[in-house]
CSV table of C-alpha atoms and ligand atoms in Angstrom, one decimal:
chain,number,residue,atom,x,y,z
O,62,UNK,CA,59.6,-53.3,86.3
O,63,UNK,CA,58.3,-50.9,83.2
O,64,UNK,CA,59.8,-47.3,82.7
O,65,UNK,CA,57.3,-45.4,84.6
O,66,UNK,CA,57.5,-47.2,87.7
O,67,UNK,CA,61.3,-46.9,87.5
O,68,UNK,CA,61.7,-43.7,86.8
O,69,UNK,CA,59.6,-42.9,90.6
O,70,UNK,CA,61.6,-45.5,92.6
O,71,UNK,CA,65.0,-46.6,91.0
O,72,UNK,CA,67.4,-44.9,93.6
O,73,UNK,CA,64.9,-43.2,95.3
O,74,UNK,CA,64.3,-45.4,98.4
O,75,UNK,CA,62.5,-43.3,101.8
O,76,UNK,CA,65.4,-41.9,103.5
O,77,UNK,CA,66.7,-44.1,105.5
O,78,UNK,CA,67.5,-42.2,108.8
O,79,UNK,CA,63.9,-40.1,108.7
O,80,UNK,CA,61.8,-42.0,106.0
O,81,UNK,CA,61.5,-38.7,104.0
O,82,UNK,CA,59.5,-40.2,101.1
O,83,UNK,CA,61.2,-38.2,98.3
O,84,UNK,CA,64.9,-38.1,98.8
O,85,UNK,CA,66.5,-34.7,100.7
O,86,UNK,CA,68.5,-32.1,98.7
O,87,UNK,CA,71.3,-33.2,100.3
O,88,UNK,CA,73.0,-29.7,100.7
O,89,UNK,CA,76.6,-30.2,102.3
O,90,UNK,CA,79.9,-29.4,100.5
O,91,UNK,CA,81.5,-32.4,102.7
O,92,UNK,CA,80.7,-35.5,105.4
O,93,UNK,CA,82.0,-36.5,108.6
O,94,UNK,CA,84.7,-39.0,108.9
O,95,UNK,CA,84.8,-40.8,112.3
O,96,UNK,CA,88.1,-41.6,111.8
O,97,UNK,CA,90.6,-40.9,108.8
O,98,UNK,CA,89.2,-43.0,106.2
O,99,UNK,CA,86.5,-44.2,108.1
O,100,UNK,CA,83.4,-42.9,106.4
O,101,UNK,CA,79.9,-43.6,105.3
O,102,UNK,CA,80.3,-43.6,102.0
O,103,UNK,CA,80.8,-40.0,101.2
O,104,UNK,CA,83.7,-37.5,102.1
O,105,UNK,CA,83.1,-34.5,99.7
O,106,UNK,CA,80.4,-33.6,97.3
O,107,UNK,CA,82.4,-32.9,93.9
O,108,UNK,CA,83.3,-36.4,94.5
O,109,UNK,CA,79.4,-37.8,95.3
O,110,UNK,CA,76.6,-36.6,96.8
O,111,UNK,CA,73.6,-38.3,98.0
O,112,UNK,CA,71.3,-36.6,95.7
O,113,UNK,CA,73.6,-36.7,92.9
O,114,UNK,CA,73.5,-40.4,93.4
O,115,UNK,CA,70.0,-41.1,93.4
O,116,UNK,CA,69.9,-39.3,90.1
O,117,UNK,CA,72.8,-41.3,88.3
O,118,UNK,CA,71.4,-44.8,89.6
O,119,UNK,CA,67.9,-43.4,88.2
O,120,UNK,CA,68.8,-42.2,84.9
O,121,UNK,CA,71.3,-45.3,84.6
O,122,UNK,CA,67.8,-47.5,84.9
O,123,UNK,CA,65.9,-45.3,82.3
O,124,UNK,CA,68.4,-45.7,80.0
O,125,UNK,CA,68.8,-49.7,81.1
O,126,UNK,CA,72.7,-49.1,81.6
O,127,UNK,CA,74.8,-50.0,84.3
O,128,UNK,CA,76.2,-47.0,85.5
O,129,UNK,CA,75.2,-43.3,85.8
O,130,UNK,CA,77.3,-40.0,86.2
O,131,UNK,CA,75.6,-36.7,85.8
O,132,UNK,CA,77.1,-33.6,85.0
O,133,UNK,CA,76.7,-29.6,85.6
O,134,UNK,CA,75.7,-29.3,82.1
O,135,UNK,CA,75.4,-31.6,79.0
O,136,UNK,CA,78.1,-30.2,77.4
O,137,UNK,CA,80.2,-31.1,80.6
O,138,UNK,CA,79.3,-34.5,80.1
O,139,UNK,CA,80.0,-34.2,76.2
O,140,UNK,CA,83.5,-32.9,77.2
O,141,UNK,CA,84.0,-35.8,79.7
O,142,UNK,CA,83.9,-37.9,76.6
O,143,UNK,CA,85.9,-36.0,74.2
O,144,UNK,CA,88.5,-36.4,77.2
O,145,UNK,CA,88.6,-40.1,76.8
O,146,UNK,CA,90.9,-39.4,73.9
O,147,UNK,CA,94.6,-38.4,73.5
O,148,UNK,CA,96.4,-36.2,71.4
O,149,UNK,CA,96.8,-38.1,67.9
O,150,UNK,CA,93.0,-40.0,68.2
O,151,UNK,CA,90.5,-39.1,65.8
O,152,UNK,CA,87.0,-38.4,66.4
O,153,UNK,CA,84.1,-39.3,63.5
O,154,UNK,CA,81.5,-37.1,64.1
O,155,UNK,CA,77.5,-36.9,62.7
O,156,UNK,CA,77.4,-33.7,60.2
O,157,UNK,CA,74.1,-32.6,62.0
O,158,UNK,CA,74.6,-31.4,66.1
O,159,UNK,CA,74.2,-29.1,68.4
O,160,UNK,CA,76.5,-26.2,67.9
O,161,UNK,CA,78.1,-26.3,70.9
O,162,UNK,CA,79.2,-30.3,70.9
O,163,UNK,CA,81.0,-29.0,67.3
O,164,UNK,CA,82.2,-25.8,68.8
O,165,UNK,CA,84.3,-28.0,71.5
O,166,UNK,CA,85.1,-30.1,69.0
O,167,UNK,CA,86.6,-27.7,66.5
O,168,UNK,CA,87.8,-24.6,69.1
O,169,UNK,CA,88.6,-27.3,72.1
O,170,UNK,CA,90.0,-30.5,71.1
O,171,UNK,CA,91.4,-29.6,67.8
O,172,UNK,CA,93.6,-27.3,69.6
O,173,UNK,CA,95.2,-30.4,71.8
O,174,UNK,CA,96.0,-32.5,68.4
O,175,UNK,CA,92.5,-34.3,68.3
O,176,UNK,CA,91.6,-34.4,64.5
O,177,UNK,CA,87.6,-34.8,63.4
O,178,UNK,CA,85.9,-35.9,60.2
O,179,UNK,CA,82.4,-35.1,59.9
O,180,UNK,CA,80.4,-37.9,58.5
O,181,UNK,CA,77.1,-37.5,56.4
O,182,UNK,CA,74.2,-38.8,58.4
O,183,UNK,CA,72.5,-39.3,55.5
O,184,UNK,CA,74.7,-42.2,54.8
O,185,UNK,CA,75.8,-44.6,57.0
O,186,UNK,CA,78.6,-45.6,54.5
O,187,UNK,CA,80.0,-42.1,55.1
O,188,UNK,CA,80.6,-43.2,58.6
O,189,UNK,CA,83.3,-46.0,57.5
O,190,UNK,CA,84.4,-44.0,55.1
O,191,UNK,CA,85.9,-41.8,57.3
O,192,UNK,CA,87.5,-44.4,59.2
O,193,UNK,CA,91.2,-44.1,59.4
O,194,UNK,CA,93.6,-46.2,62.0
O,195,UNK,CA,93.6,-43.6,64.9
O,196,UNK,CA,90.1,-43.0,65.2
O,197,UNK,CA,88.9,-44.0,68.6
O,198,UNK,CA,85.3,-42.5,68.5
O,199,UNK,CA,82.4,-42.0,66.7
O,200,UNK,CA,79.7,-38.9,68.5
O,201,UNK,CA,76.4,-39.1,67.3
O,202,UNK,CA,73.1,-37.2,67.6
O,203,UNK,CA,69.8,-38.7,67.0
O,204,UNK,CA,67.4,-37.4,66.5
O,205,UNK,CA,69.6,-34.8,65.1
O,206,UNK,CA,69.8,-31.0,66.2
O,207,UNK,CA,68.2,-29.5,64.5
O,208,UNK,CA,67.4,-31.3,61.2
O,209,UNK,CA,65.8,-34.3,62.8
O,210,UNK,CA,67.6,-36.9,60.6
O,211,UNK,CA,67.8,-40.2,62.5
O,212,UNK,CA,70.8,-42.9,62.2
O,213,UNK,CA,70.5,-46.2,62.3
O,214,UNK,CA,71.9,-46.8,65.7
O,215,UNK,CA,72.0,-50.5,65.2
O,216,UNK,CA,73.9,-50.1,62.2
O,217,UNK,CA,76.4,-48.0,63.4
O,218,UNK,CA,77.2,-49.9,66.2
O,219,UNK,CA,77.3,-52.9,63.9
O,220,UNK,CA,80.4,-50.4,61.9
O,221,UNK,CA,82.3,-49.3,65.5
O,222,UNK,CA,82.3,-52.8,67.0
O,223,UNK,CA,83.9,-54.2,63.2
O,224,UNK,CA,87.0,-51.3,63.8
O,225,UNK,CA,87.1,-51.5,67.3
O,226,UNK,CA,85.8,-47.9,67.7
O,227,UNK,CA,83.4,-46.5,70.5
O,228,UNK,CA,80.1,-45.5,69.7
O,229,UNK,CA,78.8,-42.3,71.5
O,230,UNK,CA,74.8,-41.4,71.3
O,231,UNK,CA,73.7,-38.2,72.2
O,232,UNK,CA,69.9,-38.7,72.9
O,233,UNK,CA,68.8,-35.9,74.3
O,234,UNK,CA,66.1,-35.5,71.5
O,235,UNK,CA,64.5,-38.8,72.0
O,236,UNK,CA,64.8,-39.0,75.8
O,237,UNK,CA,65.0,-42.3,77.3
O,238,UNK,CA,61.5,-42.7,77.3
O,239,UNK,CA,61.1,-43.1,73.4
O,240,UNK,CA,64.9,-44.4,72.5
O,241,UNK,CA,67.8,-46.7,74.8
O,242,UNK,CA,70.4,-46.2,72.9
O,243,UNK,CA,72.7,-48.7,74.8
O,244,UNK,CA,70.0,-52.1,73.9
O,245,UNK,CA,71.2,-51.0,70.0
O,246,UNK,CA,74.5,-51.5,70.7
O,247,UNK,CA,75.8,-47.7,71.7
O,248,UNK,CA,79.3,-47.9,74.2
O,249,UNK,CA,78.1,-44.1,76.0
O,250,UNK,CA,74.9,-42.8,76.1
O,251,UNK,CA,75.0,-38.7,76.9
O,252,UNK,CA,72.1,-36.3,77.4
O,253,UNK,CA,71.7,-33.2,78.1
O,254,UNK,CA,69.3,-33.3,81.5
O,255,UNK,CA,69.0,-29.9,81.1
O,256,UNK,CA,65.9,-30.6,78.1
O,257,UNK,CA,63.3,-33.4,78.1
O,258,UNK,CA,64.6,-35.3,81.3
O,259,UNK,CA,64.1,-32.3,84.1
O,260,UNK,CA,61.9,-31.0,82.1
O,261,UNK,CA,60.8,-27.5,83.2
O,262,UNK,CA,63.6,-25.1,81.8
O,263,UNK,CA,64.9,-24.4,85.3
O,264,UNK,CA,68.5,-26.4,85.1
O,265,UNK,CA,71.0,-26.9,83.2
O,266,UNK,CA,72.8,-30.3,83.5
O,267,UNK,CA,74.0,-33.5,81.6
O,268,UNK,CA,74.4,-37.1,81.9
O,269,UNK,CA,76.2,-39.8,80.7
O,270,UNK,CA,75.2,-43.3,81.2
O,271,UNK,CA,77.3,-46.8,80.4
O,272,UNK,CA,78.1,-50.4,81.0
O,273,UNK,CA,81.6,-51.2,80.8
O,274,UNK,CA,83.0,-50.8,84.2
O,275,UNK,CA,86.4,-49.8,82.9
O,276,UNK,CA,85.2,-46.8,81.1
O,277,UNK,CA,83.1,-46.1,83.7
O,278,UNK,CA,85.9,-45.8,86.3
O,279,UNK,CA,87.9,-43.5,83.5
O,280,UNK,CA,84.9,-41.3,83.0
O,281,UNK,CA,83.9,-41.3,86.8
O,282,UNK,CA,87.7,-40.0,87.6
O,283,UNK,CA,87.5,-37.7,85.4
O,284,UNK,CA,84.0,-36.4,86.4
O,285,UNK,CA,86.1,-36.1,89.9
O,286,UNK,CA,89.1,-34.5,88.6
O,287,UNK,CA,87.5,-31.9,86.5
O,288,UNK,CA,84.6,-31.0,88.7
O,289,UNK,CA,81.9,-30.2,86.7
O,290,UNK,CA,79.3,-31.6,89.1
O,291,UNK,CA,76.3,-30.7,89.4
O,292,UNK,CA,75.0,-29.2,93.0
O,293,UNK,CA,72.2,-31.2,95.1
O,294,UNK,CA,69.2,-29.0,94.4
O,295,UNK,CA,69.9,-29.1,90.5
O,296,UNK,CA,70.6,-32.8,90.7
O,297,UNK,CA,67.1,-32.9,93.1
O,298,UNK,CA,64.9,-31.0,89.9
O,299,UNK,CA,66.4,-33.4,87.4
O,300,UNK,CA,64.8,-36.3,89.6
O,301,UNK,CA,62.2,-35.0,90.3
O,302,UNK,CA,61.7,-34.0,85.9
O,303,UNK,CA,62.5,-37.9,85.9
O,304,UNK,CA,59.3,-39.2,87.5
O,305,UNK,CA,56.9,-37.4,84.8
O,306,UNK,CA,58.9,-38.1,82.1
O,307,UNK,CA,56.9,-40.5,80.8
O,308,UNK,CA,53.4,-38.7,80.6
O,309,UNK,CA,55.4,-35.6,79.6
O,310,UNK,CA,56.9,-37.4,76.2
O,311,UNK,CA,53.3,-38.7,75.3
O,312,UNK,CA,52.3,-35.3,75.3
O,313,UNK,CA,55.0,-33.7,73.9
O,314,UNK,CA,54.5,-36.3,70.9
O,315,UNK,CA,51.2,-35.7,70.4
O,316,UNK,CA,51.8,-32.4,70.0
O,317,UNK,CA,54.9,-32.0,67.8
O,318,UNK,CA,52.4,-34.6,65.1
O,319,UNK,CA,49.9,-32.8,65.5
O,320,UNK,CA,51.9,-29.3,64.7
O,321,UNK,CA,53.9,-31.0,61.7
O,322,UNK,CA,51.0,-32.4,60.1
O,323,UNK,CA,49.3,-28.9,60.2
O,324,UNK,CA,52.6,-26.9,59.4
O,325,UNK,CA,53.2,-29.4,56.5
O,326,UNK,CA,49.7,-28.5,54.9
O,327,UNK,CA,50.1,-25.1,55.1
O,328,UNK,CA,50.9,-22.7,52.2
O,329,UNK,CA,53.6,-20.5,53.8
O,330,UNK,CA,55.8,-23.4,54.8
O,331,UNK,CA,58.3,-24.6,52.4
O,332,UNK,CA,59.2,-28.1,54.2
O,333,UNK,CA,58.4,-29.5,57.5
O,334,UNK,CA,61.2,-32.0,59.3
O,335,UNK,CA,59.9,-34.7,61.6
O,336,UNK,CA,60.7,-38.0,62.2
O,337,UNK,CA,56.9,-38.7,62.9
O,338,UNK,CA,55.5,-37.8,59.3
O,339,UNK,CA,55.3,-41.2,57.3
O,340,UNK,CA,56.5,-38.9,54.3
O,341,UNK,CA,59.3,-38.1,56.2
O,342,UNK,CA,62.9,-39.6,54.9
O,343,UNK,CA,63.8,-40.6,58.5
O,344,UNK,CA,60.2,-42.3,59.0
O,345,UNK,CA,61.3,-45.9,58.8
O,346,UNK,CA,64.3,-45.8,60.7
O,347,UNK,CA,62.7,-43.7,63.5
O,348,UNK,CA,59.7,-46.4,63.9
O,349,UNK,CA,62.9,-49.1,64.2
O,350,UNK,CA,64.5,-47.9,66.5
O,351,UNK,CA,62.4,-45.3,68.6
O,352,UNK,CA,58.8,-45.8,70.0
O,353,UNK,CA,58.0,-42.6,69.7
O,354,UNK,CA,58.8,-39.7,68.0
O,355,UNK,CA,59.4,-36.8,70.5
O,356,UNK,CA,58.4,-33.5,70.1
O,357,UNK,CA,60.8,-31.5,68.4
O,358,UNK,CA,60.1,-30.3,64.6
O,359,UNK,CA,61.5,-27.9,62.4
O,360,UNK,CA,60.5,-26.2,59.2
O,361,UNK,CA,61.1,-23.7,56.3
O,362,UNK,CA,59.3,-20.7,55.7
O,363,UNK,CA,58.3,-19.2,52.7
O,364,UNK,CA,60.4,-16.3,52.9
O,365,UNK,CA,63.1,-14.4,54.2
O,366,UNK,CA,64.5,-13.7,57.4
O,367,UNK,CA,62.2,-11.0,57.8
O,368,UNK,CA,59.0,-12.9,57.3
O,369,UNK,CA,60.8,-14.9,60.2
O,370,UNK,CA,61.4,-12.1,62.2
O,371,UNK,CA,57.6,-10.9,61.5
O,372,UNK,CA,56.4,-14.4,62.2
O,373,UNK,CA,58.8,-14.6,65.4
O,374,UNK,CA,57.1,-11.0,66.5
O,375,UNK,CA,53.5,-12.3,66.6
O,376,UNK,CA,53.8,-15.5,68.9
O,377,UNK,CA,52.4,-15.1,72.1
O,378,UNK,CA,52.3,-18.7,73.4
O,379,UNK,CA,55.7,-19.8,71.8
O,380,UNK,CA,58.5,-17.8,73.2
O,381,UNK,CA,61.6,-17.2,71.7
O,382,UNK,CA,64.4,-19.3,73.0
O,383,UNK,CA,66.9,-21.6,73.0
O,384,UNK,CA,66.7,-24.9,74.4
O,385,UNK,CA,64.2,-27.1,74.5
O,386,UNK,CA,62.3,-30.2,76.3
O,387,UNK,CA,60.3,-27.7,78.5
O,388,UNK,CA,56.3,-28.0,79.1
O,389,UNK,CA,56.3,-24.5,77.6
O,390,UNK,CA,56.9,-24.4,73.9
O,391,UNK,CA,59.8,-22.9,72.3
O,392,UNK,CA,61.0,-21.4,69.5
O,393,UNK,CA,64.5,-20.6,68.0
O,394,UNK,CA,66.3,-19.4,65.1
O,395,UNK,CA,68.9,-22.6,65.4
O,396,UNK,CA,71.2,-20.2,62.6
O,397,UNK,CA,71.7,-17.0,64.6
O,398,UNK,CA,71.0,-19.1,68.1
O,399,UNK,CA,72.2,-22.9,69.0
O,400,UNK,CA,73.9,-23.3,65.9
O,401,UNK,CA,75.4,-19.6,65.6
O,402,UNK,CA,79.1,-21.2,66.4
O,403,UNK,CA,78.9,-22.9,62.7
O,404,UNK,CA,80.5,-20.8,59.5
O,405,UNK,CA,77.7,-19.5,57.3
O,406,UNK,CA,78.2,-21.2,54.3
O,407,UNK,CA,79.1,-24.7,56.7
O,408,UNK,CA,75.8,-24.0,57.9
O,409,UNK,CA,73.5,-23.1,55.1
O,410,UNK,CA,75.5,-26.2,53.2
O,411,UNK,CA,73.8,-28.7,55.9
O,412,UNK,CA,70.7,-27.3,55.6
O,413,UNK,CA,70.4,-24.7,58.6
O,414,UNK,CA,69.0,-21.9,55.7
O,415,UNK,CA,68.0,-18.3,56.2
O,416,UNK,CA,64.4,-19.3,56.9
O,417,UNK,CA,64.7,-22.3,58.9
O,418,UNK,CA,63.0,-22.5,62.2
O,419,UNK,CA,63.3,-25.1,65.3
O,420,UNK,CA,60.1,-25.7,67.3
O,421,UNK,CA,60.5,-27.4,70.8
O,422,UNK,CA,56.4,-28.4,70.9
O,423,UNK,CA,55.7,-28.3,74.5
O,424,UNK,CA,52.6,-29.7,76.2
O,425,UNK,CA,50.1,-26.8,76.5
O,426,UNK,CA,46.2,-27.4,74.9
O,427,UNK,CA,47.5,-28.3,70.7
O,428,UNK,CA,44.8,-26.8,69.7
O,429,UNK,CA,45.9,-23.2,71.3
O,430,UNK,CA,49.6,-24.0,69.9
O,431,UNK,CA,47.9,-24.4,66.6
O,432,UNK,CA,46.0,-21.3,66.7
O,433,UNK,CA,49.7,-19.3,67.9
O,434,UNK,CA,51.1,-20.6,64.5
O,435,UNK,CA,48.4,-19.5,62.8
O,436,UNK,CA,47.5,-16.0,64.0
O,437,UNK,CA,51.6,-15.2,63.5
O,438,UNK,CA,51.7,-16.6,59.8
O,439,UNK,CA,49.2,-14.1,58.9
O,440,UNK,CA,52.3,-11.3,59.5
O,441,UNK,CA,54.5,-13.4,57.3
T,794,LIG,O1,73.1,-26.9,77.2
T,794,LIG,P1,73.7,-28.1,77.8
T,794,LIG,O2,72.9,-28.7,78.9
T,794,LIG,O3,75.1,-27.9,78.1
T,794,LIG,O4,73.6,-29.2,76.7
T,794,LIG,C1,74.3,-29.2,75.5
T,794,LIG,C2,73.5,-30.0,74.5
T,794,LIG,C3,74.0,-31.3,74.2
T,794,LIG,N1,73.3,-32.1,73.3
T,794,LIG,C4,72.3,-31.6,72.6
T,794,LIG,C5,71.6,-32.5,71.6
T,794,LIG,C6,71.8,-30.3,72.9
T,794,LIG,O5,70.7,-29.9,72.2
T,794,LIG,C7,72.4,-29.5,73.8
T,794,LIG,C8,72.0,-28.1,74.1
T,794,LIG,N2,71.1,-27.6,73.2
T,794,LIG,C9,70.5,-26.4,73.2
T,794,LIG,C10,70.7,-25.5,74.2
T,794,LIG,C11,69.6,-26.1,72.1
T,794,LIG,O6,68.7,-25.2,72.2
T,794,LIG,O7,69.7,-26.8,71.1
């Protein structure tokens, strides 16, 4: 069956025992046994929860993997991974990220004898480069957050299966919808659900999504151990974010091409980053590998940060926020926001300037969003 009828029935049979068409919010902290051991599937919710499992064997379909566990937030499931490593390993990391996968990396696992080399995404030979005989992992984003670059995921798979090394994809930018990272030869696949895939900016939560059973019995112990579960109603808005995935990243495309191909015409912006531009250096690999190209952008302005603060102080549709993935459109300030964790000069070095600006385009009228932009860069 194709995406969009998946993502509305995979793990989401009528309940059995009233024929409740949408599944319950299963909201119990624990089950009855009937005898010690003898139960239906279920003892106590950290450990699974009805809910939380129609969500995992849902997003494990989207993302055509075999297994599903989701998380109380993506970086929950980010850590889960990290924790497949032991003092000694080494982790090869993607120089473009979220700020708070390298802020775990460098302020978390560094701490407990886990080194990491951060790898230009710009070229995939950086990747093997950096190879040395204890690394065990290689975390990437793509797209990336916030530049937008795109790796080659086929490629670098092609590198981690040569060394023996896993490959970890975070595709929270693309969604499953537009990217499955695991047919290109990714090991782990992690999201955060918290963005595209509920889709409402009203959870926070994370996913990861695999084949290999072994890995997935590691990771699921841990998600056991640790705890960092996410409750039934949270799990229940995910699934329910799931269902219009679909329609929502088609419109949430449309728009982000539509904003980039106006920002990049206009005379107060310096440079425009998306994936989607056919001028874009990503363009080619992002038509490989993706089938769409999302809808997040990101541009310079001409200017300083207080042209950005003027231009920031004149939205009225976009609001000022972190995150992304929402119907509503966003904007941040990724170096005083998301990516505040990096040093300055580490920062400005990748490319996260002064005046550079994140927009999550979100699926209001794109003519109105157009008009936002417009009205505020006449304060710049
Ligand atoms: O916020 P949380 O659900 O814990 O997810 C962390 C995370 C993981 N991976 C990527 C690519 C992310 O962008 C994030 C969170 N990012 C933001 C909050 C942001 O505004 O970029």
């Amino acid at each position: 069956m194709k995406f969009e009828t998946r993502a509305i029935h995979d793990g989401q049979e009528a309940d059995l025992k009233t024929g409740a068409v949408v599944i319950p919010i299963y909201q119990t902290s624990t089950y009855q046994q009937e005898a010690i051991g003898k139960h239906r599937g279920y003892e106590y919710s950290r450990t699974g929860n009805p809910t939380r499992t129609a969500l995992e064997t849902a997003l494990a379909s989207l993302e055509e993997g075999k297994y599903g566990l989701a998380f109380a937030s993506g970086v929950a499931a980010t850590n889960t991974v990290f924790s497949l490593l032991k003092t000694g390993d080494h982790i090869i990391a993607g120089d473009d990220m979220y700020g708070g996968t390298y802020r775990i990396l460098e302020r978390v696992f560094k701490k407990w004898g886990i080194s990491m080399s951060y790898a230009d995404v710009d070229y995939l030979s950086s990747f093997e480069k950096a190879i040395q005989e204890n690394t065990k992992l290689i975390w990437i984003e793509t797209p990336t957050n916030p530049l937008l670059k795109i790796i080659d995921i086929e490629r670098i798979s092609e590198i981690a299966r040569k060394y023996n090394i896993l490959l970890a994809v975070d595709n929270t930018f693309a969604s499953p919808y537009f990217q499955r990272p695991l047919l290109l030869g990714a090991d782990i696949v992690v999201h955060s659900t918290t963005k595209y895939i509920a889709g409402h900016s009203d959870i926070v939560g994370g996913a990861i999504i695999l084949n290999d059973q072994k890995l997935y019995s590691e990771l699921k112990y841990y998600q056991n151990t640790a705890g960092a579960v996410p409750g039934p109603l949270d799990s229940w808005l995910a699934l329910r974010g799931l269902k219009t995935l679909a329609i929502r990243m088609k419109a949430h495309a449309e728009n982000a091409l539509y904003l980039a191909k106006y920002l990049s015409k206009h005379h107060k912006v310096e440079h425009v980053y998306y994936p989607g531009l056919d001028s874009d250096n990503n363009y080619m690999v992002a038509r490989k590998q993706m089938s769409g190209f999302s809808g997040m952008l990101s541009f310079k302005l001409k200017g300083d940060r207080s042209a950005v603060d003027r231009f920031f102080a004149n939205l009225k549709l976009f609001t000022l926020a972190e995150s992304l993935g929402g119907v509503e459109s966003l904007i941040s300030y990724p170096a005083l926001m998301t990516h505040a964790s990096i040093p300055r000069e580490e920062r400005i070095k990748r490319g996260i300037t002064d005046n550079f600006i994140r927009v999550s385009a979100g699926i209001e009228n794109k003519s109105d969003l157009k008009n936002d932009l417009s009205s505020a860069f006449k304060y710049v």
